[in-house]
Coordinates of N, CA and C in Angstrom, one line a residue:
M240 N 85.6 13.2 -4.0 CA 86.1 12.0 -5.7 C 84.6 12.8 -6.4
L241 N 83.6 13.3 -6.4 CA 82.9 13.7 -7.2 C 83.6 15.0 -8.4
N242 N 83.7 15.6 -7.3 CA 84.2 17.1 -8.2 C 85.5 16.9 -9.2
I243 N 85.9 16.0 -9.1 CA 86.9 15.9 -9.6 C 86.9 14.9 -10.9
F244 N 86.0 14.0 -11.0 CA 85.4 13.3 -11.7 C 84.5 14.2 -12.6
F245 N 84.0 14.9 -12.5 CA 83.0 16.0 -13.2 C 83.6 17.4 -13.5
S246 N 85.1 17.7 -13.2 CA 86.4 18.5 -13.5 C 86.6 18.2 -14.9
F247 N 87.3 16.7 -14.8 CA 87.8 15.2 -16.1 C 86.6 15.2 -17.0
F248 N 85.2 15.0 -16.6 CA 84.1 15.2 -17.5 C 83.9 16.7 -18.6
L249 N 84.0 17.9 -17.6 CA 84.1 19.0 -18.2 C 85.1 19.2 -18.9
L250 N 85.9 18.5 -19.0 CA 87.3 18.6 -19.5 C 87.4 18.1 -20.9
C251 N 86.6 16.8 -20.9 CA 86.2 16.2 -22.4 C 85.2 16.8 -23.2
G252 N 84.3 17.6 -23.2 CA 83.5 17.9 -23.4 C 81.9 17.7 -23.0
T253 N 81.2 17.4 -23.9 CA 79.8 17.1 -24.4 C 79.6 15.4 -23.3
A254 N 78.3 15.5 -23.2 CA 78.0 13.8 -22.5 C 78.1 13.0 -23.6
A255 N 77.8 13.5 -24.8 CA 77.9 12.2 -26.5 C 79.9 12.2 -26.4
Y256 N 80.6 12.7 -26.2 CA 81.7 12.9 -25.9 C 81.9 11.8 -24.9
A257 N 81.7 11.7 -23.7 CA 82.0 11.0 -22.7 C 81.1 10.0 -22.9
Q258 N 79.9 9.5 -23.6 CA 79.5 7.8 -24.4 C 80.3 7.6 -24.2
E259 N 81.1 8.2 -26.0 CA 81.7 7.2 -26.5 C 83.0 7.6 -26.1
A260 N 83.8 8.0 -24.8 CA 84.8 7.7 -24.2 C 84.3 6.3 -23.0
V261 N 83.5 6.2 -22.8 CA 82.7 5.3 -21.8 C 83.5 4.3 -22.7
K262 N 82.7 4.0 -23.7 CA 82.8 2.7 -24.7 C 83.8 2.4 -25.3
T263 N 84.9 3.1 -26.0 CA 86.2 2.9 -26.4 C 87.4 2.7 -25.0
A264 N 86.7 3.3 -24.0 CA 87.8 3.1 -23.4 C 88.0 1.3 -22.6
A265 N 86.1 1.3 -22.2 CA 85.6 0.2 -21.5 C 86.4 -0.8 -22.4
T266 N 86.5 -1.0 -24.2 CA 87.0 -1.8 -25.1 C 88.4 -2.2 -25.2
E267 N 89.4 -0.8 -25.0 CA 90.4 -0.8 -24.9 C 91.1 -1.5 -23.5
S268 N 90.1 -1.1 -22.7 CA 90.2 -1.4 -20.9 C 90.8 -3.2 -21.6
Q269 N 89.8 -4.2 -22.0 CA 89.1 -5.1 -22.2 C 90.4 -5.9 -23.2
A270 N 91.0 -5.0 -24.0 CA 91.7 -5.9 -25.3 C 93.0 -5.5 -24.7
A271 N 93.8 -5.2 -23.5 CA 94.8 -4.6 -23.5 C 95.6 -5.7 -22.6
P272 N 96.7 -5.6 -22.7 CA 97.6 -6.7 -21.7 C 97.2 -6.3 -19.9
A273 N 97.1 -7.3 -19.0 CA 97.1 -6.8 -17.5 C 97.9 -5.7 -17.0
Q274 N 98.7 -6.3 -17.9 CA 99.8 -5.6 -17.4 C 99.9 -3.5 -17.3
Q275 N 99.2 -3.5 -19.0 CA 98.7 -2.0 -19.3 C 98.3 -1.3 -18.6
Q276 N 97.5 -2.3 -18.2 CA 95.3 -1.3 -17.5 C 95.3 -0.6 -16.5
N277 N 95.0 0.9 -16.6 CA 95.2 1.4 -15.4 C 93.9 0.9 -14.5
K278 N 94.7 0.8 -13.3 CA 93.9 0.2 -12.0 C 92.8 0.5 -11.9
Y279 N 92.9 2.1 -12.2 CA 91.7 3.0 -11.7 C 90.6 2.9 -12.8
A280 N 90.9 2.6 -14.4 CA 89.8 1.9 -15.2 C 88.3 2.1 -14.5
P281 N 87.7 0.8 -13.8 CA 86.3 1.2 -13.5 C 86.3 2.3 -13.0
E282 N 86.8 2.6 -12.0 CA 86.3 3.7 -11.0 C 85.7 5.3 -12.0
I283 N 86.8 4.9 -12.9 CA 86.7 6.3 -13.9 C 85.5 6.1 -14.6
L284 N 85.4 4.9 -15.3 CA 84.4 4.4 -16.3 C 83.2 4.2 -15.5
Q285 N 83.1 4.0 -13.7 CA 81.7 4.3 -13.8 C 81.3 5.9 -13.4
A286 N 82.5 6.6 -12.7 CA 82.6 8.2 -12.6 C 81.8 8.6 -14.0
I287 N 82.1 8.0 -14.6 CA 81.7 9.1 -16.6 C 80.3 9.0 -16.2
K288 N 80.1 7.5 -16.6 CA 78.8 7.0 -17.0 C 77.9 8.3 -16.2
N289 N 78.0 8.0 -14.7 CA 77.6 8.9 -13.6 C 76.9 10.4 -14.2
L290 N 78.2 10.8 -13.9 CA 78.5 12.8 -14.9 C 77.8 12.7 -15.7
T291 N 77.6 11.7 -17.1 CA 76.9 11.8 -18.1 C 75.3 12.4 -17.9
V292 N 75.2 11.1 -17.1 CA 74.0 11.3 -16.6 C 73.7 12.9 -15.4
L293 N 74.9 13.0 -15.2 CA 74.4 14.8 -14.0 C 74.7 15.2 -15.1
A294 N 75.0 15.8 -16.4 CA 75.2 16.7 -17.4 C 73.5 16.8 -18.5
E295 N 73.1 15.9 -18.3 CA 71.9 15.7 -19.2 C 70.3 16.1 -18.2
R296 N 70.9 15.8 -17.1 CA 70.0 16.3 -16.0 C 70.5 17.1 -15.0
S297 N 70.9 17.9 -15.6 CA 71.7 19.3 -14.4 C 70.9 19.9 -14.0
A298 N 69.6 19.7 -15.1 CA 68.0 21.1 -14.6 C 67.7 20.6 -13.4
E299 N 68.0 19.1 -12.8 CA 67.3 18.4 -12.0 C 68.5 18.5 -10.9
I300 N 69.1 19.2 -10.9 CA 70.3 19.5 -9.5 C 69.9 20.7 -8.7
P301 N 70.3 21.0 -7.8 CA 70.3 22.4 -7.3 C 71.0 23.4 -7.5
Q302 N 70.7 24.3 -8.1 CA 72.0 25.6 -8.4 C 72.7 24.7 -7.7
A303 N 72.8 25.7 -6.3 CA 73.6 25.6 -4.9 C 74.9 24.9 -4.7
K304 N 74.2 23.3 -5.3 CA 75.4 22.1 -4.7 C 75.8 22.5 -6.3
L305 N 75.7 22.9 -7.8 CA 77.2 22.7 -8.9 C 77.7 24.2 -8.3
D306 N 77.3 25.0 -8.0 CA 77.9 25.9 -8.1 C 78.8 25.6 -6.6
A307 N 78.8 25.6 -6.5 CA 79.7 25.0 -4.8 C 80.9 24.2 -5.5
L308 N 80.3 23.4 -6.4 CA 81.5 22.7 -7.2 C 82.3 23.8 -7.8
A309 N 82.0 24.3 -8.8 CA 83.0 25.4 -9.9 C 84.1 25.9 -8.6
P310 N 84.3 26.0 -7.8 CA 85.9 26.6 -7.7 C 86.7 25.7 -8.1
E311 N 86.1 24.4 -7.7 CA 87.4 23.1 -7.6 C 87.1 22.7 -8.3
I312 N 86.1 22.4 -9.2 CA 86.4 21.9 -11.2 C 87.9 22.7 -12.0
A313 N 87.4 24.5 -11.6 CA 88.5 25.3 -11.8 C 89.8 24.8 -11.4
V314 N 89.7 24.5 -10.6 CA 91.2 24.4 -9.8 C 91.6 23.0 -10.2
F315 N 90.6 21.9 -10.6 CA 91.0 20.6 -10.5 C 91.6 20.5 -12.7
N316 N 90.8 21.2 -13.3 CA 90.8 21.8 -14.5 C 92.1 22.1 -14.7
H317 N 92.9 22.9 -14.4 CA 94.2 23.3 -14.4 C 94.8 22.3 -14.1
K318 N 94.6 21.5 -13.1 CA 95.9 19.9 -12.6 C 95.7 19.6 -13.7
V319 N 94.3 19.2 -14.2 CA 94.5 17.8 -15.6 C 94.8 18.6 -16.4
K320 N 95.0 19.7 -17.2 CA 95.6 19.9 -18.1 C 97.2 20.0 -18.3
A321 N 97.7 21.0 -17.2 CA 99.4 20.6 -16.6 C 99.6 19.2 -16.4
A322 N 98.7 18.6 -15.9 CA 99.2 16.7 -16.0 C 99.3 16.6 -17.5
L323 N 98.2 16.6 -18.5 CA 98.3 16.3 -20.2 C 99.5 16.8 -20.7
G324 N 99.6 18.0 -20.2 CA 100.6 18.3 -20.9 C 100.3 18.6 -22.9
S325 N 101.3 19.8 -23.0 CA 100.9 20.3 -24.4 C 100.8 19.8 -25.4
E326 N 101.7 19.1 -25.7 CA 101.7 17.5 -26.3 C 100.1 17.1 -26.5
I327 N 100.2 16.4 -25.7 CA 98.3 15.2 -25.3 C 97.4 16.7 -25.4
L328 N 97.6 17.6 -25.0 CA 96.2 18.7 -25.2 C 96.2 19.2 -27.1
A329 N 97.3 19.9 -27.5 CA 97.7 19.8 -29.0 C 97.2 18.5 -30.1
D330 N 97.3 17.2 -29.8 CA 96.7 16.2 -30.6 C 95.3 16.1 -30.2
I331 N 94.7 15.9 -28.9 CA 93.6 16.4 -28.8 C 92.4 17.8 -29.4
A332 N 93.4 19.0 -29.5 CA 92.4 19.5 -30.4 C 92.5 19.4 -32.4
R333 N 94.3 19.1 -31.9 CA 93.6 18.1 -33.5 C 92.3 17.7 -34.1
K334 N 92.5 16.7 -33.4 CA 91.5 15.2 -33.5 C 90.2 16.4 -33.5
E335 N 90.1 17.1 -32.8 CA 88.4 17.8 -32.7 C 88.4 18.1 -33.4
K336 N 89.2 19.4 -33.9 CA 89.1 20.0 -35.6 C 88.8 19.2 -36.5
D337 N 89.6 17.9 -37.0 CA 89.8 17.9 -38.1 C 88.1 16.8 -37.6
Q338 N 87.9 16.4 -36.3 CA 85.9 16.5 -36.7 C 85.3 17.3 -37.1
D339 N 85.5 18.4 -36.6 CA 84.9 19.1 -37.3 C 84.3 19.5 -38.6
D340 N 85.4 19.1 -39.4 CA 86.3 19.7 -40.2 C 85.6 18.6 -41.3
R341 N 85.2 17.8 -40.7 CA 84.8 16.9 -41.9 C 82.9 17.0 -41.1
I342 N 82.5 17.1 -40.3 CA 81.4 17.5 -40.5 C 80.6 18.9 -41.2
R343 N 81.6 19.6 -41.5 CA 81.6 20.7 -42.2 C 81.5 20.5 -43.7
S344 N 82.2 19.3 -43.8 CA 82.4 19.4 -44.8 C 81.5 18.5 -45.7
A345 N 81.0 17.4 -45.1 CA 79.6 16.9 -45.2 C 78.9 17.8 -45.7
K346 N 78.0 18.2 -44.6 CA 77.0 19.4 -44.1 C 77.0 20.3 -45.7
A347 N 77.8 20.8 -45.7 CA 78.2 22.0 -47.3 C 78.2 21.1 -48.6
K348 N 78.5 19.9 -48.5 CA 78.3 19.0 -49.8 C 76.8 18.9 -50.1
R349 N 76.2 18.2 -48.8 CA 74.5 18.0 -49.0 C 73.9 19.4 -49.6
T350 N 73.9 20.7 -48.5 CA 73.7 21.9 -48.8 C 74.2 22.5 -50.3
L351 N 75.3 22.0 -50.9 CA 75.2 22.4 -52.4 C 74.0 21.4 -53.5
Q352 N 73.8 20.7 -53.0 CA 73.3 19.6 -54.0 C 71.7 20.1 -53.8
S353 N 71.2 20.6 -52.3 CA 69.7 20.9 -52.3 C 69.9 22.6 -53.1
F354 N 70.9 23.3 -53.0 CA 70.6 24.7 -53.8 C 70.9 24.0 -55.2
R355 N 71.8 23.7 -55.8 CA 71.7 23.1 -56.9 C 69.8 22.9 -57.6
A356 N 69.5 21.7 -56.8 CA 68.7 21.0 -57.4 C 67.1 22.2 -57.3
A357 N 67.4 23.1 -56.4 CA 66.1 24.6 -56.3 C 67.0 25.3 -57.9
L358 N 67.7 25.3 -58.1 CA 68.6 25.9 -59.4 C 67.4 25.4 -60.8
Q359 N 67.8 23.8 -60.1 CA 66.9 23.0 -61.5 C 65.5 23.6 -61.9
V360 N 64.8 23.7 -60.2 CA 63.2 23.5 -60.6 C 63.2 24.9 -60.4
Y361 N 63.8 26.1 -60.6 CA 63.9 27.3 -61.4 C 64.0 27.4 -63.0
Y362 N 64.5 26.9 -63.4 CA 65.2 26.7 -64.4 C 64.0 25.9 -64.8
G363 N 63.3 25.0 -64.3 CA 62.5 24.1 -65.9 C 60.9 25.4 -65.6
D364 N 60.4 25.9 -64.1 CA 59.8 27.4 -64.2 C 59.7 27.8 -65.0
K365 N 60.8 28.2 -65.5 CA 61.2 29.8 -66.4 C 61.7 29.2 -67.6
G366 N 60.9 27.9 -67.9 CA 61.5 27.5 -69.0 C 62.5 27.4 -69.7
G367 N 63.5 27.3 -68.8 CA 65.5 27.1 -69.6 C 66.0 28.3 -69.2
A368 N 65.5 29.1 -68.0 CA 66.5 30.6 -67.9 C 67.1 30.0 -66.0
Y369 N 68.2 30.6 -66.2 CA 68.8 30.6 -64.6 C 68.6 31.6 -64.2
P370 N 67.8 32.3 -62.7 CA 68.4 33.1 -62.2 C 69.3 33.7 -62.4
K371 N 69.2 35.7 -62.2 CA 70.6 36.3 -62.8 C 71.1 36.2 -61.3
N372 N 70.5 35.9 -60.0 CA 71.0 36.1 -59.0 C 70.5 34.8 -58.5
P373 N 70.5 33.8 -57.6 CA 70.2 32.7 -57.1 C 69.2 33.6 -55.7
E374 N 69.4 34.4 -55.3 CA 68.4 35.0 -54.3 C 67.3 36.0 -54.7
L375 N 67.4 34.9 -56.1 CA 65.6 35.8 -56.2 C 64.7 34.3 -56.3
M376 N 65.6 33.3 -56.4 CA 64.6 32.3 -55.5 C 63.9 32.1 -54.3
V377 N 63.7 33.1 -53.9 CA 63.5 33.4 -52.4 C 61.8 34.3 -52.3
P378 N 60.5 33.7 -52.1 CA 61.0 32.2 -51.5 C 59.8 31.2 -52.0
K379 N 60.2 31.3 -53.4 CA 59.4 30.6 -53.5 C 59.8 28.8 -53.9
E380 N 61.4 29.0 -54.5 CA 62.5 27.6 -54.6 C 62.7 27.2 -53.3
I381 N 63.7 28.4 -52.2 CA 64.1 28.2 -51.0 C 63.5 29.4 -50.1
Q382 N 63.6 29.0 -49.1 CA 63.4 30.1 -48.0 C 64.5 31.2 -47.6
A383 N 65.8 30.8 -48.2 CA 66.5 32.0 -47.9 C 67.5 31.2 -48.2
V384 N 69.2 32.0 -49.2 CA 70.5 31.4 -49.7 C 70.7 30.5 -48.2
P385 N 71.4 29.5 -48.5 CA 71.5 28.5 -47.2 C 72.7 29.1 -46.9
E386 N 73.8 28.7 -45.3 CA 74.4 29.7 -45.0 C 75.4 28.0 -45.2
I387 N 76.8 28.4 -45.6 CA 77.4 27.3 -44.9 C 79.1 27.3 -44.5
R388 N 79.7 26.3 -43.8 CA 80.4 26.9 -43.2 C 81.5 25.6 -42.9
L389 N 82.5 26.1 -44.0 CA 83.5 25.8 -44.2 C 84.6 25.3 -43.7
P390 N 85.7 24.5 -43.6 CA 86.7 24.3 -43.6 C 87.8 25.7 -43.4
E391 N 88.2 26.3 -42.2 CA 88.7 27.5 -42.6 C 87.9 28.5 -42.5
H392 N 86.3 28.9 -42.7 CA 86.0 29.6 -42.7 C 85.0 29.8 -41.8
E393 N 84.5 31.3 -41.6 CA 83.6 31.6 -40.8 C 81.9 31.3 -41.9
P394 N 80.9 31.3 -40.6 CA 79.5 30.9 -41.3 C 79.5 32.1 -43.0
S395 N 78.8 31.6 -43.6 CA 79.1 32.7 -44.5 C 77.4 32.0 -45.8
S396 N 76.7 32.6 -46.4 CA 75.3 32.7 -46.9 C 75.9 33.8 -48.2
K397 N 76.4 34.9 -48.2 CA 77.0 36.0 -49.4 C 77.5 34.9 -50.5
I398 N 76.9 35.4 -51.6 CA 77.0 34.6 -53.2 C 78.0 36.2 -54.4
R399 N 79.1 35.3 -54.3 CA 79.6 36.3 -55.3 C 79.0 35.4 -56.9
I400 N 78.8 36.6 -57.9 CA 78.0 36.3 -58.7 C 79.2 37.1 -60.1
I401 N 79.1 36.2 -60.7 CA 80.4 36.7 -62.2 C 79.2 36.4 -63.9
D402 N 79.5 37.3 -63.9 CA 78.6 37.6 -64.9 C 79.1 38.4 -66.4
S403 N 80.0 37.0 -67.0 CA 80.8 37.4 -68.2 C 81.3 36.1 -68.6
K404 N 81.8 36.4 -69.9 CA 82.6 34.6 -70.3 C 84.1 34.8 -69.6
K405 N 84.9 35.6 -69.0 CA 85.7 35.5 -68.6 C 86.9 34.3 -68.3
Y406 N 85.9 33.5 -67.2 CA 86.7 32.4 -66.8 C 86.2 30.8 -67.6
D407 N 85.5 31.3 -68.5 CA 85.0 30.2 -69.7 C 86.3 28.9 -69.9
K408 N 87.5 29.5 -70.0 CA 88.5 28.2 -70.5 C 89.3 27.8 -69.0
D409 N 88.5 28.2 -67.6 CA 89.3 27.6 -66.7 C 88.1 28.2 -65.4
Y410 N 87.3 27.6 -65.3 CA 86.8 28.9 -63.7 C 87.0 28.7 -62.9
S411 N 88.2 27.7 -62.5 CA 89.2 27.6 -60.9 C 89.3 28.8 -60.7
K412 N 89.4 29.7 -61.9 CA 90.5 30.9 -62.0 C 89.3 32.5 -61.0
A413 N 88.3 31.8 -61.3 CA 87.0 33.4 -60.4 C 87.0 32.7 -58.7
V414 N 87.9 31.6 -58.7 CA 87.4 31.1 -56.8 C 88.2 32.0 -55.9
S415 N 87.7 32.9 -55.5 CA 88.8 34.3 -54.4 C 88.6 33.8 -53.1
D416 N 88.3 31.9 -53.2 CA 88.2 31.7 -51.4 C 87.8 32.6 -50.4
S417 N 86.2 32.9 -50.3 CA 85.9 33.6 -50.0 C 84.8 32.7 -48.7
G418 N 84.5 31.4 -48.7 CA 84.0 30.8 -48.1 C 82.5 31.1 -48.3
G419 N 82.4 31.2 -49.4 CA 81.0 31.2 -49.4 C 80.4 30.1 -50.6
W420 N 79.3 31.2 -51.5 CA 78.9 30.3 -53.0 C 79.4 31.4 -54.1
L421 N 80.1 30.5 -55.2 CA 80.5 31.3 -56.3 C 79.2 31.0 -58.0
Y422 N 78.5 32.0 -58.5 CA 77.3 31.5 -59.4 C 77.6 32.3 -60.9
F423 N 78.0 31.7 -61.6 CA 77.9 31.8 -63.2 C 76.7 32.3 -63.6
S424 N 76.5 34.2 -63.9 CA 75.2 33.9 -64.0 C 74.7 34.7 -65.9
S425 N 75.9 34.8 -66.2 CA 76.0 35.0 -68.2 C 75.3 33.5 -68.6
R426 N 74.1 34.8 -69.8 CA 73.5 33.3 -70.4 C 74.5 33.0 -71.8
D427 N 75.8 33.6 -71.8 CA 76.4 33.5 -72.7 C 78.1 32.8 -72.4
S428 N 77.8 32.3 -71.3 CA 79.2 31.8 -70.5 C 78.9 30.5 -70.8
D429 N 79.8 29.3 -71.0 CA 79.7 27.6 -70.9 C 79.5 27.6 -69.3
N430 N 79.7 28.0 -68.5 CA 79.0 27.7 -67.2 C 78.0 28.7 -66.6
Y431 N 77.2 29.4 -67.6 CA 75.8 29.5 -67.1 C 75.3 28.8 -66.3
G432 N 74.5 29.2 -65.1 CA 74.1 28.9 -64.1 C 74.9 27.7 -63.0
L433 N 75.9 27.8 -62.8 CA 77.1 26.9 -62.7 C 76.9 27.5 -61.2
L434 N 76.7 26.6 -60.1 CA 76.9 26.8 -58.7 C 78.0 25.9 -58.1
L435 N 78.8 26.9 -57.4 CA 80.1 25.8 -56.5 C 80.1 26.7 -55.2
L436 N 80.9 26.4 -54.3 CA 81.9 26.7 -53.1 C 83.0 27.2 -53.8
D437 N 82.5 28.8 -53.1 CA 83.5 29.1 -52.6 C 84.9 28.9 -52.7
C438 N 85.0 28.2 -52.3 CA 86.5 27.8 -51.8 C 87.9 26.9 -52.4
S439 N 89.3 27.2 -52.2 CA 90.2 26.8 -52.8 C 90.5 25.7 -51.5
H440 N 90.3 25.3 -50.6 CA 90.8 24.9 -49.7 C 90.5 23.2 -50.0
K441 N 91.1 22.2 -49.5 CA 90.7 21.0 -49.8 C 90.5 19.8 -49.1
E442 N 89.6 19.7 -48.9 CA 88.6 19.0 -47.8 C 89.8 17.0 -47.4
A443 N 89.3 17.2 -46.3 CA 90.4 16.0 -46.1 C 90.6 14.8 -47.0
G444 N 91.5 14.3 -47.4 CA 91.5 12.5 -48.4 C 91.2 13.4 -49.8
G445 N 90.0 14.7 -50.2 CA 90.0 15.1 -51.0 C 90.2 15.9 -52.1
A446 N 89.1 16.2 -53.0 CA 89.2 17.7 -53.3 C 89.3 18.5 -53.4
E447 N 89.9 19.8 -53.4 CA 89.3 21.3 -53.6 C 87.8 21.4 -53.6
F448 N 87.0 22.1 -52.1 CA 85.5 22.2 -52.6 C 85.5 23.0 -53.7
F449 N 85.7 23.7 -54.6 CA 84.9 24.5 -55.4 C 84.8 23.3 -57.0
R450 N 85.5 22.0 -56.6 CA 85.7 20.6 -57.5 C 84.2 20.3 -57.4
Y451 N 83.6 20.3 -56.2 CA 82.5 19.2 -56.2 C 81.2 20.1 -57.0

């Protein structure tokens, strides 16, 4: 039985996911009408708790014991996925992506704020001048150009530099959706010193990322 629940645990993902699943399942189990409750819920919840400990302290378990479970885990995972079906698996994948996108979005916006703050420090130190390239702030104002991981993009720390007034009327036209940074370096531009996220995708429930 342990190997079955261990397989289920691995299918769910991390220990943190399992802990959250325990809380959610316990709450739903208490709230649901008796006829709707899973009769195996207590055993499942206890197994998930035990497996959470197993995952967190796996380094203390003899490797031979873990290796012995591997073939059965693979078989059981296949059966579980078949039982869940494509619709449920697709729904789980969508929810995981939504959560990952929210995490990426929040972190990217925090990184943008920090990067802009460093530009202001540079501006003050240089008597009212922004750098021609933000990379020039390394290593004084920043240790390195920060990397961002925007939704629908690979991680990037690349900077696209616009050294002209071409986009003064509408800076959004400069956005190329590279997933990195967009920086306006021309002193003659109305956008001088402006740093943006070079992404035209919309945040869930929000605006396009370049508008932050």
